[in-house]
Amino acid sequence: MRKRPGYGSLLIVGGHEDKEGEKVILRAFVKKVGKAGKVVIATLASQEPKIMFEEYETALRSLGLRHVHHLSIESREEAMSDSRRRVLDGADAVYFTGGDQLKITSQIGDTPIYTRVCEIFEAGGLIAGSSAGASVMSETMMVGGEQESTYKIESLLKLAPGLGLVPGVIIDQHFSQRGRINRLIGAIAQNPRMLGVGLDEDCGIMLQRGRFQVVGSNAVHVLDGSRVTFSNLTEAEPETSLCIYGVRLHVLNQSDTFDLKTRRPRYNPERVVRQWVGLPPEKE
Amino acid sequence: MRKRPGYGSLLIVGGHEDKEGEKVILRAFVKKVGKAGKVVIATLASQEPKIMFEEYETALRSLGLRHVHHLSIESREEAMSDSRRRVLDGADAVYFTGGDQLKITSQIGDTPIYTRVCEIFEAGGLIAGSSAGASVMSETMMVGGEQESTYKIESLLKLAPGLGLVPGVIIDQHFSQRGRINRLIGAIAQNPRMLGVGLDEDCGIMLQRGRFQVVGSNAVHVLDGSRVTFSNLTEAEPETSLCIYGVRLHVLNQSDTFDLKTRRPRYNPERVVRQWVGLPPEKE
């Protein structure tokens, strides 16, 4: 991996990335790291870390990746130990798998492990995360239970601090599959400075230098609250439905890019990413 | 009911309107028609028209409505008959209940029943519809199966002509409850002239003279495609995800109003509708 200090990349995935078919997302990961790169799979969020690791290991090795290591932590105490941290030595990329996002932040927040992850990122490495591993990328992350129906003001509190690798963005995953648009609108209503990024399953974004590109088979929803003209957030009773006017919504496809500063999407044909990861222009 | 010819009203409801608690939506219906008005419950969409009728009849009579009639049609032949049409004579309001929207349009489209419904509306009457009864109000209605995940281009074809009482609007119901935002985005992508209105359960809009007000406990989502800058609708393969940039999204609460011409929402405290229908300002 040719690393440029200060220009780390993030691969943020909505969960259930394809591990048996064309594996576009994992191909993008391998393409970015390089087949000789050192990769650490961090299964901190998972209830079954060993099975999870093996799934990723098999898929990544099938794409030619040679150095795949496992970071598993059972407690915060372990996260403090030198021995655990050492698996990250010389790593080019870390992949946070799914599960419970609070298990990641509560175990490694403010520990040597977290510091090392930041160092890898700042040295120009790649930090990837899927599902719970995607949520933790942001400064503030969603932790609430499912919100399948109308959004009530009281629900807005189900947030927790994330790892803070992407400032100004709040991420939600399994987005279309679990009908989560209302809870993401609820989150950006609190502070329209935050851009809402909703990632579908088997879909992700590759983010570098304030710009991301969509990778995968489904869609990315971007919710931009910067032109919101009204919300009842502070005026209403907790059981009242959230009301908000003027949210801008973009639905992006594979290869489309988005500039976080100008908040503008840009179209690219799907084949752009396919060709970059070494697949034929169209699916057979 | 004081009727003004040319200024009929529509009450369009997302399904499962409360029939046992505060019944805000049914109260708004009765308030508009007046307790002495003649109301016809049209159970055309339903598999169990008798049970459906009795449910509405009980709820509406409990609110003081005296003249509640039943219109049930089993076939298009029946819709052609004079006897069926006569139940609509002198009616001030018609309430289309839920079920299958195609049963409504295929049975009464271009029949004397349909003509009479339009006459009641044009004479200043009130036409209400819930769930399937809501969908048929528009020129073009959704009929497709559930779309719980990412929207694919090919899904866009699941539309059918409605009764056409609301021009320029496409309605979806059970909106947040069934995670239907993607399919409504898909519909407006086809023609941004159409405004997308997504009604949650126990939530509806009272529409008159190009302006509607929200009634009920949940939210109404308005999707405005007039500022859309790009969509891949015509360029992509059927199995590609829909991509669209710059949809404006408003989430409205009870009492909020929306002007269909200017496409602007306006906030009102929830108590405005509560007081109009004779309820105390706040729920106890």
Coordinates of C-alpha atoms in Angstrom, one line a residue:
Chain A
M1 CA 0.0 0.0 0.0
R2 CA 1.4 3.4 -1.0
K3 CA 0.6 5.5 2.1
R4 CA 0.5 9.2 2.2
P5 CA 0.8 10.5 5.8
G6 CA -2.2 12.6 6.8
Y7 CA -4.4 11.1 4.0
G8 CA -5.8 7.9 5.5
S9 CA -8.8 6.3 3.9
L10 CA -12.0 4.9 5.3
L11 CA -14.2 2.1 3.9
I12 CA -17.6 2.3 5.6
V13 CA -20.0 -0.5 4.8
G14 CA -23.8 -0.9 5.6
G15 CA -23.4 -4.6 6.6
H16 CA -23.8 -7.9 4.9
E17 CA -21.1 -7.2 2.3
D18 CA -21.0 -9.9 -0.3
K19 CA -18.3 -12.5 0.6
E20 CA -19.1 -15.2 -1.9
G21 CA -20.1 -13.6 -5.2
E22 CA -18.3 -10.8 -6.9
K23 CA -17.2 -9.4 -3.5
V24 CA -17.0 -5.8 -4.9
I25 CA -16.6 -4.2 -1.5
L26 CA -13.9 -6.6 -0.3
R27 CA -12.2 -6.3 -3.7
A28 CA -12.1 -2.5 -3.2
F29 CA -10.6 -3.1 0.3
V30 CA -7.8 -5.4 -1.2
K31 CA -7.2 -3.1 -4.1
K32 CA -6.6 -0.2 -1.7
V33 CA -4.4 -2.1 0.7
G34 CA -2.5 -4.1 -1.8
K35 CA -2.2 -7.9 -1.7
A36 CA 1.0 -7.7 0.3
G37 CA -0.4 -5.3 2.9
K38 CA -0.9 -6.3 6.5
V39 CA -4.6 -6.4 7.5
V40 CA -6.1 -6.8 11.0
I41 CA -9.7 -8.0 11.3
A42 CA -11.1 -6.5 14.5
T43 CA -14.1 -8.6 15.7
L44 CA -14.6 -6.5 18.8
A45 CA -18.4 -5.9 18.2
S46 CA -19.2 -9.6 17.6
Q47 CA -20.6 -12.3 19.9
E48 CA -18.8 -14.9 17.8
P49 CA -15.4 -13.4 17.0
K50 CA -13.8 -16.6 15.7
I51 CA -16.5 -17.4 13.2
M52 CA -16.6 -13.8 12.0
F53 CA -12.8 -13.7 11.6
E54 CA -12.8 -16.9 9.6
E55 CA -15.5 -15.6 7.2
Y56 CA -13.5 -12.5 6.4
E57 CA -10.2 -14.3 6.3
T58 CA -11.5 -16.8 3.8
A59 CA -13.0 -14.2 1.5
L60 CA -10.0 -11.9 1.7
R61 CA -7.5 -14.7 1.1
S62 CA -9.5 -15.8 -2.0
L63 CA -8.9 -12.3 -3.3
G64 CA -5.1 -12.7 -2.9
L65 CA -4.5 -10.9 0.4
R66 CA -1.7 -12.7 2.2
H67 CA -1.4 -11.2 5.7
V68 CA -4.6 -11.4 7.5
H69 CA -4.5 -11.1 11.4
H70 CA -7.1 -11.2 14.1
L71 CA -7.8 -8.7 16.8
S72 CA -10.2 -10.0 19.4
I73 CA -10.8 -8.3 22.8
E74 CA -13.1 -9.6 25.5
S75 CA -12.7 -6.7 28.0
R76 CA -11.4 -3.2 28.4
E77 CA -8.6 -4.6 30.5
E78 CA -7.4 -6.6 27.5
A79 CA -7.5 -3.5 25.4
M80 CA -5.0 -1.9 27.8
S81 CA -2.5 -4.8 27.4
D82 CA 0.6 -4.5 25.3
S83 CA 0.2 -8.0 23.8
R84 CA -3.1 -7.2 22.1
R85 CA -1.8 -3.9 20.8
R86 CA 1.1 -5.6 19.1
V87 CA -1.1 -7.3 16.5
L88 CA -1.6 -3.9 15.1
D89 CA 2.2 -3.2 14.7
G90 CA 3.0 -2.5 11.1
A91 CA -0.7 -2.9 10.0
D92 CA -1.8 -1.1 6.8
A93 CA -5.5 -1.6 7.4
V94 CA -8.0 -2.5 10.1
Y95 CA -11.4 -4.0 9.4
F96 CA -14.0 -3.6 12.1
T97 CA -16.7 -6.2 11.8
G98 CA -20.4 -6.0 12.8
G99 CA -22.2 -6.7 16.1
D100 CA -22.8 -4.2 18.8
Q101 CA -21.2 -0.8 18.2
L102 CA -21.0 0.0 22.0
K103 CA -18.8 -3.1 22.4
I104 CA -16.2 -1.4 20.2
T105 CA -16.3 2.1 21.7
S106 CA -16.7 1.0 25.3
Q107 CA -13.8 -1.4 25.1
I108 CA -11.2 0.5 23.1
G109 CA -12.2 4.2 23.6
D110 CA -9.1 6.0 25.0
T111 CA -6.9 2.9 25.1
P112 CA -3.6 2.1 23.4
I113 CA -5.6 0.1 20.8
Y114 CA -7.6 3.2 19.8
T115 CA -4.4 5.3 19.7
R116 CA -2.8 2.8 17.4
V117 CA -5.8 2.7 15.1
C118 CA -5.7 6.5 14.8
E119 CA -2.0 6.3 14.1
I120 CA -2.5 3.8 11.3
F121 CA -5.2 6.1 9.8
E122 CA -3.0 9.2 10.2
A123 CA -0.1 7.4 8.6
G124 CA -2.2 7.0 5.5
G125 CA -3.6 3.5 6.2
L126 CA -7.1 2.2 5.6
I127 CA -9.7 1.8 8.3
A128 CA -12.8 -0.2 7.3
G129 CA -15.9 -1.0 9.2
S130 CA -19.1 -2.9 8.4
S131 CA -22.5 -2.5 10.2
A132 CA -21.6 -1.7 13.8
G133 CA -18.0 -1.2 12.6
A134 CA -19.4 1.5 10.2
S135 CA -21.4 3.3 12.9
V136 CA -18.4 3.8 15.1
M137 CA -16.5 5.8 12.5
S138 CA -18.4 9.0 13.2
E139 CA -18.2 11.4 16.1
T140 CA -21.7 10.6 17.2
M141 CA -23.2 7.2 16.5
M142 CA -26.7 5.7 16.6
V143 CA -27.2 3.1 19.2
G144 CA -31.0 3.1 19.7
G145 CA -33.2 0.1 19.1
E146 CA -35.1 -0.3 15.8
Q147 CA -37.3 2.6 14.8
E148 CA -39.6 1.2 12.2
S149 CA -42.4 3.7 12.4
T150 CA -43.0 7.4 12.9
Y151 CA -40.2 9.2 14.7
K152 CA -41.0 10.6 18.1
I153 CA -39.0 13.4 19.7
E154 CA -38.0 11.3 22.7
S155 CA -36.2 8.8 20.4
L156 CA -33.6 11.3 19.6
L157 CA -31.5 10.6 22.6
K158 CA -30.3 7.2 21.5
L159 CA -26.9 8.4 20.4
A160 CA -23.4 7.8 21.8
P161 CA -19.9 9.1 21.0
G162 CA -18.2 7.2 18.3
L163 CA -14.5 6.9 17.4
G164 CA -14.5 10.2 15.6
L165 CA -12.7 9.3 12.4
V166 CA -15.2 11.1 10.2
P167 CA -16.0 14.6 11.5
G168 CA -19.3 16.1 10.6
V169 CA -21.0 12.9 9.4
I170 CA -23.4 10.6 11.2
I171 CA -23.7 7.1 9.8
D172 CA -26.5 4.6 9.8
Q173 CA -26.3 1.1 8.3
H174 CA -28.7 -1.7 7.1
F175 CA -30.5 1.5 5.9
S176 CA -33.1 0.6 3.3
Q177 CA -33.3 -3.0 4.6
R178 CA -34.4 -1.8 8.0
G179 CA -36.3 1.3 7.0
R180 CA -34.1 3.7 9.0
I181 CA -34.6 7.0 7.3
N182 CA -36.7 8.4 10.0
R183 CA -34.1 7.9 12.7
L184 CA -31.4 9.4 10.6
I185 CA -33.6 12.4 9.9
G186 CA -34.1 12.6 13.7
A187 CA -30.3 12.6 14.2
I188 CA -29.6 15.4 11.7
A189 CA -32.5 17.5 13.0
Q190 CA -30.5 17.8 16.3
N191 CA -27.7 19.5 14.4
P192 CA -27.8 20.1 10.7
R193 CA -24.0 20.6 10.8
M194 CA -24.0 16.8 10.7
L195 CA -24.5 15.2 7.3
G196 CA -26.5 12.0 7.5
V197 CA -25.2 9.0 5.5
G198 CA -27.4 6.0 5.3
L199 CA -25.7 2.9 4.0
D200 CA -27.6 0.0 2.5
E201 CA -26.5 -3.6 3.0
D202 CA -23.7 -4.7 0.6
C203 CA -23.0 -1.0 -0.1
G204 CA -20.4 1.2 1.3
I205 CA -18.3 4.3 0.8
M206 CA -14.6 4.7 0.3
L207 CA -13.7 8.1 1.9
Q208 CA -10.5 10.0 1.5
R209 CA -9.7 13.7 1.7
G210 CA -13.2 14.9 2.3
R211 CA -14.7 13.0 -0.7
F212 CA -16.3 9.6 -0.9
Q213 CA -17.1 7.2 -3.7
V214 CA -19.9 4.6 -3.5
V215 CA -18.9 0.9 -3.7
G216 CA -21.3 -2.0 -3.8
S217 CA -24.6 -3.2 -5.2
N218 CA -27.2 -1.1 -3.4
A219 CA -27.6 2.6 -2.6
V220 CA -26.2 5.3 -0.2
H221 CA -28.7 7.9 1.0
V222 CA -27.3 11.3 1.9
L223 CA -29.4 13.5 4.1
D224 CA -28.4 17.2 4.1
G225 CA -30.0 19.4 6.8
S226 CA -28.2 22.6 5.9
R227 CA -31.2 24.1 4.2
V228 CA -33.7 23.0 6.8
T229 CA -36.1 25.8 7.5
F230 CA -38.0 24.5 10.5
S231 CA -38.0 21.7 13.0
N232 CA -40.2 21.2 16.1
L233 CA -37.4 19.5 18.0
T234 CA -37.2 21.9 20.9
E235 CA -40.8 22.9 21.1
A236 CA -42.6 19.6 21.2
E237 CA -43.5 17.1 23.9
P238 CA -41.4 13.8 23.9
E239 CA -44.2 11.7 22.4
T240 CA -44.8 14.2 19.5
S241 CA -43.7 13.2 16.0
L242 CA -40.7 14.9 14.7
C243 CA -41.5 17.6 12.1
I244 CA -38.8 19.0 9.9
Y245 CA -38.9 21.0 6.6
G246 CA -36.5 21.2 3.8
V247 CA -34.1 18.2 4.2
R248 CA -32.2 17.5 1.0
L249 CA -32.0 13.9 0.0
H250 CA -29.6 12.3 -2.5
V251 CA -29.7 8.6 -3.4
L252 CA -26.3 7.5 -4.7
N253 CA -25.3 4.4 -6.7
Q254 CA -22.0 2.6 -7.1
S255 CA -19.2 4.9 -8.5
D256 CA -21.1 8.1 -7.6
T257 CA -19.0 10.5 -5.6
F258 CA -19.9 13.0 -2.9
D259 CA -17.9 16.0 -1.8
L260 CA -18.4 16.5 2.0
K261 CA -17.4 20.2 1.9
T262 CA -19.6 21.4 -0.9
R263 CA -22.2 18.7 -0.1
R264 CA -22.6 17.9 -3.8
P265 CA -23.1 14.4 -5.4
R266 CA -21.6 13.6 -8.8
Y267 CA -22.7 10.8 -11.1
N268 CA -20.3 8.2 -12.5
P269 CA -21.3 5.0 -14.4
E270 CA -21.3 1.9 -12.2
R271 CA -18.5 0.3 -14.3
V272 CA -16.0 2.8 -13.0
V273 CA -15.6 1.1 -9.7
R274 CA -16.1 -2.4 -11.3
Q275 CA -13.1 -1.7 -13.5
W276 CA -11.0 -0.2 -10.7
V277 CA -11.4 -3.5 -8.7
G278 CA -10.7 -5.6 -11.7
L279 CA -14.2 -6.8 -12.6
P280 CA -15.7 -6.8 -16.2
P281 CA -17.7 -3.6 -16.9
E282 CA -21.0 -5.4 -16.5
K283 CA -22.2 -8.2 -14.3
E284 CA -22.6 -11.4 -16.2
Chain B
M1 CA -72.5 20.4 5.7
R2 CA -72.3 23.8 4.1
K3 CA -71.2 22.9 0.6
R4 CA -69.5 25.3 -1.8
P5 CA -69.8 24.0 -5.4
G6 CA -66.4 23.5 -7.0
Y7 CA -64.7 23.4 -3.6
G8 CA -64.9 19.7 -2.5
S9 CA -62.7 18.4 0.2
L10 CA -60.6 15.2 0.4
L11 CA -59.6 13.4 3.6
I12 CA -56.7 11.0 2.7
V13 CA -55.6 8.7 5.4
G14 CA -52.6 6.3 5.7
G15 CA -54.5 3.4 7.1
H16 CA -55.3 2.1 10.6
E17 CA -57.0 5.4 11.7
D18 CA -57.8 5.2 15.4
K19 CA -61.4 4.0 15.8
E20 CA -61.5 3.5 19.6
G21 CA -59.4 6.2 21.3
E22 CA -59.6 9.9 20.6
K23 CA -60.5 9.2 16.9
V24 CA -59.0 12.5 15.8
I25 CA -59.2 11.6 12.1
L26 CA -62.8 10.4 12.2
R27 CA -63.7 13.4 14.3
A28 CA -62.3 15.6 11.6
F29 CA -64.4 13.7 9.1
V30 CA -67.6 14.2 11.2
K31 CA -66.7 17.9 11.9
K32 CA -66.4 18.5 8.1
V33 CA -69.6 16.7 7.1
G34 CA -71.7 17.7 10.1
K35 CA -73.6 15.3 12.3
A36 CA -76.7 15.5 10.1
G37 CA -74.9 14.8 6.9
K38 CA -75.4 11.7 4.8
V39 CA -72.3 9.5 4.7
V40 CA -71.7 6.5 2.5
I41 CA -69.0 4.0 3.5
A42 CA -67.7 2.4 0.4
T43 CA -66.0 -0.9 1.2
L44 CA -65.2 -1.8 -2.4
A45 CA -61.5 -2.6 -1.7
S46 CA -62.2 -4.9 1.2
Q47 CA -62.4 -8.7 1.4
E48 CA -64.8 -8.5 4.3
P49 CA -67.0 -5.5 3.4
K50 CA -69.6 -6.1 6.1
I51 CA -67.2 -6.2 9.1
M52 CA -65.4 -3.2 7.7
F53 CA -68.6 -1.2 7.3
E54 CA -69.7 -2.1 10.9
E55 CA -66.4 -0.9 12.3
Y56 CA -66.7 2.5 10.7
E57 CA -70.4 2.7 11.4
T58 CA -69.9 2.1 15.1
A59 CA -67.0 4.6 15.4
L60 CA -68.8 7.3 13.4
R61 CA -72.2 6.9 15.2
S62 CA -70.3 7.2 18.5
L63 CA -69.2 10.6 17.3
G64 CA -72.8 11.6 16.7
L65 CA -73.1 11.0 12.9
R66 CA -76.7 9.9 12.2
H67 CA -76.9 8.9 8.6
V68 CA -74.4 6.2 7.8
H69 CA -75.0 4.1 4.6
H70 CA -73.1 1.2 3.1
L71 CA -71.9 0.9 -0.5
S72 CA -70.7 -2.6 -1.3
I73 CA -70.0 -3.8 -4.8
E74 CA -69.0 -7.3 -5.8
S75 CA -68.5 -6.8 -9.6
R76 CA -68.3 -4.3 -12.3
E77 CA -71.7 -5.3 -13.4
E78 CA -73.1 -4.2 -10.1
A79 CA -71.4 -0.9 -10.4
M80 CA -73.3 -0.3 -13.6
S81 CA -76.7 -0.9 -11.9
D82 CA -79.0 1.9 -10.9
S83 CA -79.9 0.4 -7.6
R84 CA -76.3 0.5 -6.3
R85 CA -75.8 4.1 -7.4
R86 CA -78.9 5.2 -5.6
V87 CA -77.3 4.8 -2.2
L88 CA -75.1 7.8 -3.2
D89 CA -78.2 10.0 -3.8
G90 CA -78.0 13.1 -1.6
A91 CA -74.8 12.0 0.0
D92 CA -72.5 14.6 1.5
A93 CA -69.5 12.4 1.9
V94 CA -68.1 9.1 0.8
Y95 CA -65.5 7.1 2.8
F96 CA -63.4 4.6 0.8
T97 CA -62.1 1.9 3.2
G98 CA -58.9 -0.1 2.8
G99 CA -58.0 -3.4 1.0
D100 CA -56.9 -3.7 -2.6
Q101 CA -56.8 -0.4 -4.5
L102 CA -57.2 -2.2 -7.8
K103 CA -60.6 -3.5 -6.6
I104 CA -61.8 0.1 -6.4
T105 CA -60.6 1.4 -9.7
S106 CA -61.3 -1.7 -11.7
Q107 CA -64.8 -2.0 -10.4
I108 CA -66.0 1.6 -10.5
G109 CA -63.7 3.3 -13.0
D110 CA -65.9 4.9 -15.8
T111 CA -69.2 3.7 -14.2
P112 CA -72.2 5.7 -12.9
I113 CA -70.9 5.2 -9.4
Y114 CA -67.6 6.9 -10.3
T115 CA -69.5 9.7 -12.0
R116 CA -71.7 10.2 -8.9
V117 CA -68.6 10.3 -6.6
C118 CA -67.1 13.0 -8.7
E119 CA -70.4 14.9 -8.7
I120 CA -70.5 14.8 -4.9
F121 CA -67.0 16.1 -4.8
E122 CA -67.6 18.9 -7.3
A123 CA -70.8 19.9 -5.5
G124 CA -68.6 20.7 -2.5
G125 CA -68.8 17.3 -0.7
L126 CA -66.1 15.4 1.1
I127 CA -64.4 12.3 -0.3
A128 CA -62.4 10.3 2.2
G129 CA -60.2 7.3 1.8
S130 CA -58.0 5.2 4.0
S131 CA -55.1 2.9 2.9
A132 CA -56.2 1.6 -0.5
G133 CA -58.9 4.2 -0.4
A134 CA -56.2 6.8 0.0
S135 CA -54.1 5.5 -2.9
V136 CA -57.0 5.8 -5.4
M137 CA -57.4 9.5 -4.9
S138 CA -54.4 10.3 -7.2
E139 CA -54.1 10.2 -11.0
T140 CA -51.5 7.5 -10.7
M141 CA -51.4 5.1 -7.8
M142 CA -49.0 2.6 -6.4
V143 CA -50.0 -1.0 -6.7
G144 CA -46.7 -2.8 -6.4
G145 CA -45.8 -5.4 -3.8
E146 CA -43.7 -4.4 -0.8
Q147 CA -40.4 -2.7 -1.5
E148 CA -38.5 -3.0 1.8
S149 CA -35.0 -2.6 0.5
T150 CA -33.0 -0.8 -2.1
Y151 CA -35.1 0.5 -5.0
K152 CA -34.3 -1.0 -8.4
I153 CA -35.1 0.7 -11.7
E154 CA -37.4 -2.2 -12.8
S155 CA -39.7 -1.7 -9.8
L156 CA -40.8 1.6 -11.1
L157 CA -43.5 0.0 -13.3
K158 CA -45.8 -1.0 -10.5
L159 CA -48.2 1.9 -11.0
A160 CA -51.8 2.1 -12.2
P161 CA -54.3 4.9 -13.0
G162 CA -56.2 6.1 -9.9
L163 CA -59.5 8.0 -9.7
G164 CA -57.8 11.3 -10.3
L165 CA -59.3 13.4 -7.6
V166 CA -56.0 15.0 -6.7
P167 CA -54.0 16.1 -9.7
G168 CA -50.2 16.3 -9.5
V169 CA -49.9 14.2 -6.3
I170 CA -48.9 10.6 -5.8
I171 CA -49.9 9.1 -2.5
D172 CA -48.4 6.2 -0.5
Q173 CA -49.8 4.9 2.7
H174 CA -48.7 2.9 5.8
F175 CA -45.6 4.9 5.0
S176 CA -43.1 4.8 7.9
Q177 CA -44.7 1.6 9.2
R178 CA -43.8 -0.3 6.0
G179 CA -40.6 1.7 5.1
R180 CA -41.9 2.9 1.8
I181 CA -39.8 6.0 1.1
N182 CA -37.8 4.3 -1.6
R183 CA -40.8 3.4 -3.7
L184 CA -42.2 6.9 -3.4
I185 CA -38.9 8.3 -4.5
G186 CA -39.0 5.9 -7.4
A187 CA -42.4 7.2 -8.4
I188 CA -41.5 10.9 -8.3
A189 CA -38.3 10.2 -10.1
Q190 CA -40.4 9.2 -13.1
N191 CA -41.9 12.7 -13.3
P192 CA -41.0 15.4 -10.8
R193 CA -44.2 17.2 -11.7
M194 CA -45.8 14.7 -9.2
L195 CA -45.5 15.6 -5.6
G196 CA -45.0 12.5 -3.4
V197 CA -47.1 12.4 -0.3
G198 CA -46.4 9.5 2.2
L199 CA -49.0 9.0 4.9
D200 CA -48.2 7.2 8.1
E201 CA -50.8 5.0 9.8
D202 CA -53.3 7.0 11.9
C203 CA -52.3 10.1 10.0
G204 CA -54.0 11.9 7.1
I205 CA -54.5 15.1 5.2
M206 CA -57.6 17.2 4.8
L207 CA -57.2 18.8 1.4
Q208 CA -59.2 21.6 0.0
R209 CA -58.5 24.3 -2.7
G210 CA -54.9 23.2 -3.3
R211 CA -53.8 23.2 0.4
F212 CA -53.8 20.4 2.9
Q213 CA -53.6 20.2 6.7
V214 CA -52.3 17.2 8.6
V215 CA -54.7 15.3 10.9
G216 CA -53.7 12.4 13.2
S217 CA -51.0 11.1 15.5
N218 CA -48.1 10.4 13.2
A219 CA -46.3 12.1 10.3
V220 CA -46.8 13.0 6.7
H221 CA -43.7 12.9 4.4
V222 CA -43.7 15.2 1.4
L223 CA -41.2 14.4 -1.4
D224 CA -40.7 17.3 -3.8
G225 CA -38.7 16.4 -6.9
S226 CA -38.9 19.8 -8.5
R227 CA -35.2 20.6 -7.7
V228 CA -33.9 17.2 -8.7
T229 CA -30.6 17.7 -10.6
F230 CA -30.0 14.1 -11.7
S231 CA -31.5 10.7 -11.9
N232 CA -30.2 7.5 -13.7
L233 CA -33.8 6.4 -14.4
T234 CA -33.5 6.3 -18.2
E235 CA -29.8 5.4 -18.4
A236 CA -29.6 2.3 -16.2
E237 CA -30.3 -1.4 -16.5
P238 CA -33.4 -2.7 -14.8
E239 CA -31.6 -4.3 -11.9
T240 CA -29.6 -1.2 -11.1
S241 CA -30.4 0.8 -8.0
L242 CA -32.2 4.1 -8.6
C243 CA -30.0 7.1 -8.1
I244 CA -31.4 10.6 -7.7
Y245 CA -30.0 13.8 -6.4
G246 CA -31.7 16.8 -4.7
V247 CA -35.1 15.5 -3.6
R248 CA -36.6 17.9 -1.0
L249 CA -38.1 16.1 2.0
H250 CA -40.5 17.6 4.5
V251 CA -41.9 15.7 7.5
L252 CA -45.1 17.3 8.7
N253 CA -47.1 16.9 11.9
Q254 CA -50.7 17.3 13.0
S255 CA -52.0 20.8 12.1
D256 CA -49.1 21.6 9.8
T257 CA -50.3 22.8 6.4
F258 CA -48.9 22.4 2.9
D259 CA -49.6 24.5 -0.2
L260 CA -49.5 22.3 -3.3
K261 CA -48.9 25.2 -5.6
T262 CA -45.9 26.9 -3.9
R263 CA -44.9 23.5 -2.4
R264 CA -44.3 25.1 0.9
P265 CA -45.0 23.6 4.4
R266 CA -46.2 25.8 7.3
Y267 CA -46.0 24.9 11.0
N268 CA -49.0 25.0 13.3
P269 CA -49.1 23.8 16.9
E270 CA -50.8 20.3 17.2
R271 CA -53.6 21.7 19.3
V272 CA -55.0 23.7 16.4
V273 CA -56.6 20.5 14.8
R274 CA -57.4 19.1 18.3
Q275 CA -59.4 22.1 19.2
W276 CA -61.1 22.3 15.8
V277 CA -62.4 18.7 16.2
G278 CA -63.5 19.4 19.8
L279 CA -60.7 17.8 21.8
P280 CA -58.8 19.4 24.7
P281 CA -55.5 21.1 23.6
E282 CA -53.4 18.3 24.9
K283 CA -53.8 14.6 25.1
E284 CA -54.5 13.4 28.7

